[in-house]
Amino acid sequence: TIITLSITMGTIMTMSSSNWLMAWIGLELNMLAILPVISKPKTTRASEATTKYFLTQAIASAMMLLASTTNAWQTGNWDILELKNKFSTTIMTLSLLMKMGAAPIHFWLPEVLQGTTLQTALLITTWQKLAPITLMYMISKNIQPTILVSLGVLSMIIGGLGGVNQTQLRKTMAYSSINNLGWTTMIMAFSPNMAIMNILIYITMTTPIFFMMTSTSMKTLQNMSTMWTTSMTTTFSIALLMLSTSGLPPFTGFMPKMLILNELITQKLTMLATLAIMTSLISLLFYLRITYLIMMLTSPMTTPSLTKWRAQNQKSQLMTMMTPTALFIAHLIPAIPS
């Protein structure tokens, strides 16, 4: 209860603060609370993941403190919205991207997710991103667009290429997260509201995927090929959710990508929009591979892999409610004012 309360309160404190010191304290509280959660499995891999997470987040926190202190030294102001110093803004942007796990400081995210449980992986890829993305949203007007666009495109390329050769689903979801953070970072320079919408829709799509992976104990691509023995409904749902996350119409994931591309073309950035589409095609490759493994190896197809026992399926009301939302909310596009 104390750990859950600390994780929740740390994020809320950061999101609601207007002072850099309070935001920093909230992030530190959140980080210290999640360390026991990551190290809960008593394995060497979990200890390694905890150490990597702690070191990365501690360095990012130090960079954040450096940027805010330098800005306060120059301007005499600790207000988050008053981050005017260019050096401070650049260092702060890098520290927030490091905390979220975006390129170029993304190396810790796949390793940490692989070393911990599926529930903790869900927590790191969703809830842990809310506080840094809120701070980035608040200082977005002061960040140079070139920095955000270049780091966003880099994240999209690394997220796409990194996920292609993975057989572990947690690492695949980590690179999927890096890819989506690239889209969010890139559009943050032109439309911060759209960036927030993109990350919230990604969280909506990722949550049921992790719930289904947890309920079926699915951790590798080989597990996926025999998932039909556990639950046919879950099998088809997770395949559709993967297509939704890749951004294929008519699913939910198509909506933010279409709106982002529309915004880029409106800003006369056609080349950047083309590059974004091409990197999206790279990430589509590993999503389609996962969908193929699920759809084409369903019963009564034969498979060389060992099938699972029909264990009692764990049903989650939250998973049941979020799955339709993660698939078919895209039809509300006409209702969104341009």
Coordinates of C-alpha atoms in Angstrom, one line a residue, residues 125-291:
T125 CA 5.7 1.8 -20.2
T126 CA 2.5 3.7 -19.1
W127 CA 2.3 5.4 -15.7
Q128 CA 6.0 6.2 -15.4
K129 CA 5.9 8.3 -18.6
L130 CA 3.1 10.6 -17.4
A131 CA 5.2 12.9 -15.2
P132 CA 8.1 13.5 -17.6
I133 CA 5.7 14.1 -20.6
T134 CA 3.7 16.6 -18.5
L135 CA 6.9 18.6 -17.7
M136 CA 7.9 18.5 -21.4
Y137 CA 4.5 19.7 -22.3
M138 CA 4.9 22.7 -19.9
I139 CA 8.2 23.7 -21.3
S140 CA 7.5 22.8 -25.0
K141 CA 7.2 26.5 -26.1
N142 CA 10.8 27.2 -24.9
I143 CA 12.4 24.1 -26.5
Q144 CA 14.0 24.5 -30.0
P145 CA 11.9 22.6 -32.6
T146 CA 15.1 21.3 -34.3
I147 CA 16.1 19.4 -31.1
L148 CA 12.6 17.8 -30.7
V149 CA 12.2 16.9 -34.3
S150 CA 15.7 15.3 -34.7
L151 CA 15.4 13.3 -31.4
G152 CA 11.8 12.3 -32.4
V153 CA 12.9 11.0 -35.8
L154 CA 15.9 9.2 -34.2
S155 CA 13.5 7.5 -31.7
M156 CA 11.2 6.4 -34.5
I157 CA 14.0 4.9 -36.5
I158 CA 15.6 3.1 -33.5
G159 CA 12.2 1.9 -32.2
G160 CA 11.4 0.4 -35.6
L161 CA 14.7 -1.2 -36.4
G162 CA 15.2 -2.5 -32.8
G163 CA 11.9 -4.4 -32.7
V164 CA 12.4 -6.2 -36.0
N165 CA 14.8 -8.9 -34.7
Q166 CA 13.2 -9.5 -31.3
T167 CA 11.7 -12.8 -30.1
Q168 CA 11.0 -11.6 -26.6
L169 CA 7.7 -9.8 -26.4
R170 CA 8.7 -7.5 -23.5
K171 CA 11.6 -6.2 -25.6
T172 CA 9.4 -5.8 -28.6
M173 CA 6.9 -3.7 -26.5
A174 CA 9.9 -1.7 -25.2
Y175 CA 10.9 -0.8 -28.8
S176 CA 7.3 -0.1 -29.6
S177 CA 7.3 2.3 -26.7
I178 CA 10.4 4.0 -28.0
N179 CA 8.9 4.3 -31.5
N180 CA 5.7 5.9 -30.1
L181 CA 7.7 8.3 -28.0
G182 CA 9.4 9.4 -31.2
W183 CA 6.0 10.4 -32.7
T184 CA 5.1 12.2 -29.4
T185 CA 8.5 14.1 -29.2
M186 CA 8.4 15.1 -32.9
I187 CA 4.9 16.6 -32.8
M188 CA 5.5 18.3 -29.4
A189 CA 7.4 21.0 -31.3
F190 CA 4.3 22.0 -33.3
S191 CA 1.2 20.9 -31.4
P192 CA 1.8 19.9 -27.7
N193 CA -1.9 19.0 -27.3
M194 CA -1.6 16.5 -30.0
A195 CA 1.5 15.0 -28.4
I196 CA -0.5 14.5 -25.1
M197 CA -3.4 12.9 -27.1
N198 CA -0.9 10.5 -28.8
I199 CA 0.7 9.3 -25.6
L200 CA -2.7 8.8 -23.9
I201 CA -4.0 6.8 -26.8
Y202 CA -0.8 4.7 -26.8
I203 CA -1.3 4.0 -23.1
T204 CA -4.9 3.0 -23.8
M205 CA -3.7 0.5 -26.4
T206 CA -0.7 -0.9 -24.5
T207 CA -2.6 -1.6 -21.2
P208 CA -4.9 -4.3 -22.6
I209 CA -2.0 -5.9 -24.5
F210 CA 0.0 -6.3 -21.2
F211 CA -3.2 -7.5 -19.4
M212 CA -3.7 -10.3 -22.0
M213 CA 0.0 -11.2 -21.9
T214 CA -0.2 -11.5 -18.1
S215 CA -3.4 -13.6 -18.2
T216 CA -1.9 -16.1 -20.7
S217 CA 1.7 -16.0 -19.4
M218 CA 2.9 -15.0 -22.8
K219 CA 6.5 -13.9 -23.0
T220 CA 7.9 -15.0 -26.3
L221 CA 6.8 -15.3 -30.0
Q222 CA 6.8 -19.1 -29.5
N223 CA 4.3 -18.7 -26.7
M224 CA 2.1 -16.7 -29.1
S225 CA 1.9 -19.5 -31.7
T226 CA 0.2 -21.8 -29.1
M227 CA -2.0 -19.2 -27.4
W228 CA -5.2 -20.4 -29.1
T229 CA -5.1 -23.4 -26.7
T230 CA -5.7 -21.0 -23.8
S231 CA -8.3 -18.6 -25.1
M232 CA -9.5 -17.9 -28.7
T233 CA -11.0 -14.5 -27.8
T234 CA -7.8 -13.3 -26.2
T235 CA -5.9 -14.6 -29.3
F236 CA -7.9 -12.6 -31.8
S237 CA -8.1 -9.5 -29.5
I238 CA -4.3 -9.3 -29.0
A239 CA -3.8 -9.7 -32.8
L240 CA -6.2 -6.8 -33.5
L241 CA -4.6 -4.7 -30.7
M242 CA -1.1 -5.2 -32.3
L243 CA -2.5 -4.0 -35.6
S244 CA -4.1 -1.0 -33.8
T245 CA -0.7 -0.1 -32.1
S246 CA 1.0 -0.3 -35.5
G247 CA -1.4 2.5 -36.8
L248 CA -3.4 0.6 -39.4
P249 CA -6.9 1.9 -40.1
P250 CA -9.7 1.5 -39.0
F251 CA -8.3 0.9 -35.5
T252 CA -7.6 3.5 -32.8
G253 CA -3.9 3.7 -33.4
F254 CA -4.5 5.1 -36.9
M255 CA -6.2 8.3 -35.4
P256 CA -3.2 10.0 -33.7
K257 CA -0.8 9.1 -36.6
M258 CA -3.2 10.6 -39.2
L259 CA -3.7 13.8 -37.1
I260 CA 0.0 14.2 -36.6
L261 CA 0.8 13.8 -40.3
N262 CA -2.0 16.2 -41.1
E263 CA -0.4 18.8 -38.7
L264 CA 3.0 18.3 -40.3
I265 CA 1.7 18.8 -43.8
T266 CA -0.2 21.9 -42.6
Q267 CA 3.1 23.2 -41.3
K268 CA 4.6 22.7 -44.8
L269 CA 6.8 19.8 -43.5
T270 CA 6.0 17.3 -46.2
M271 CA 9.5 15.7 -46.2
L272 CA 9.3 15.1 -42.4
A273 CA 5.8 13.6 -42.8
T274 CA 7.2 11.3 -45.5
L275 CA 10.1 10.2 -43.2
A276 CA 7.6 9.6 -40.4
I277 CA 5.5 7.3 -42.6
M278 CA 8.6 5.4 -43.8
T279 CA 9.7 4.8 -40.2
S280 CA 6.2 3.7 -39.3
L281 CA 6.4 1.0 -42.1
I282 CA 9.5 -0.4 -40.4
S283 CA 7.7 -0.8 -37.1
L284 CA 4.7 -2.3 -39.0
L285 CA 7.0 -5.2 -40.0
F286 CA 7.3 -6.6 -36.4
Y287 CA 3.6 -5.9 -35.6
L288 CA 2.6 -7.9 -38.7
R289 CA 5.0 -10.7 -37.8
I290 CA 3.3 -11.0 -34.4
T291 CA -0.2 -10.9 -35.9

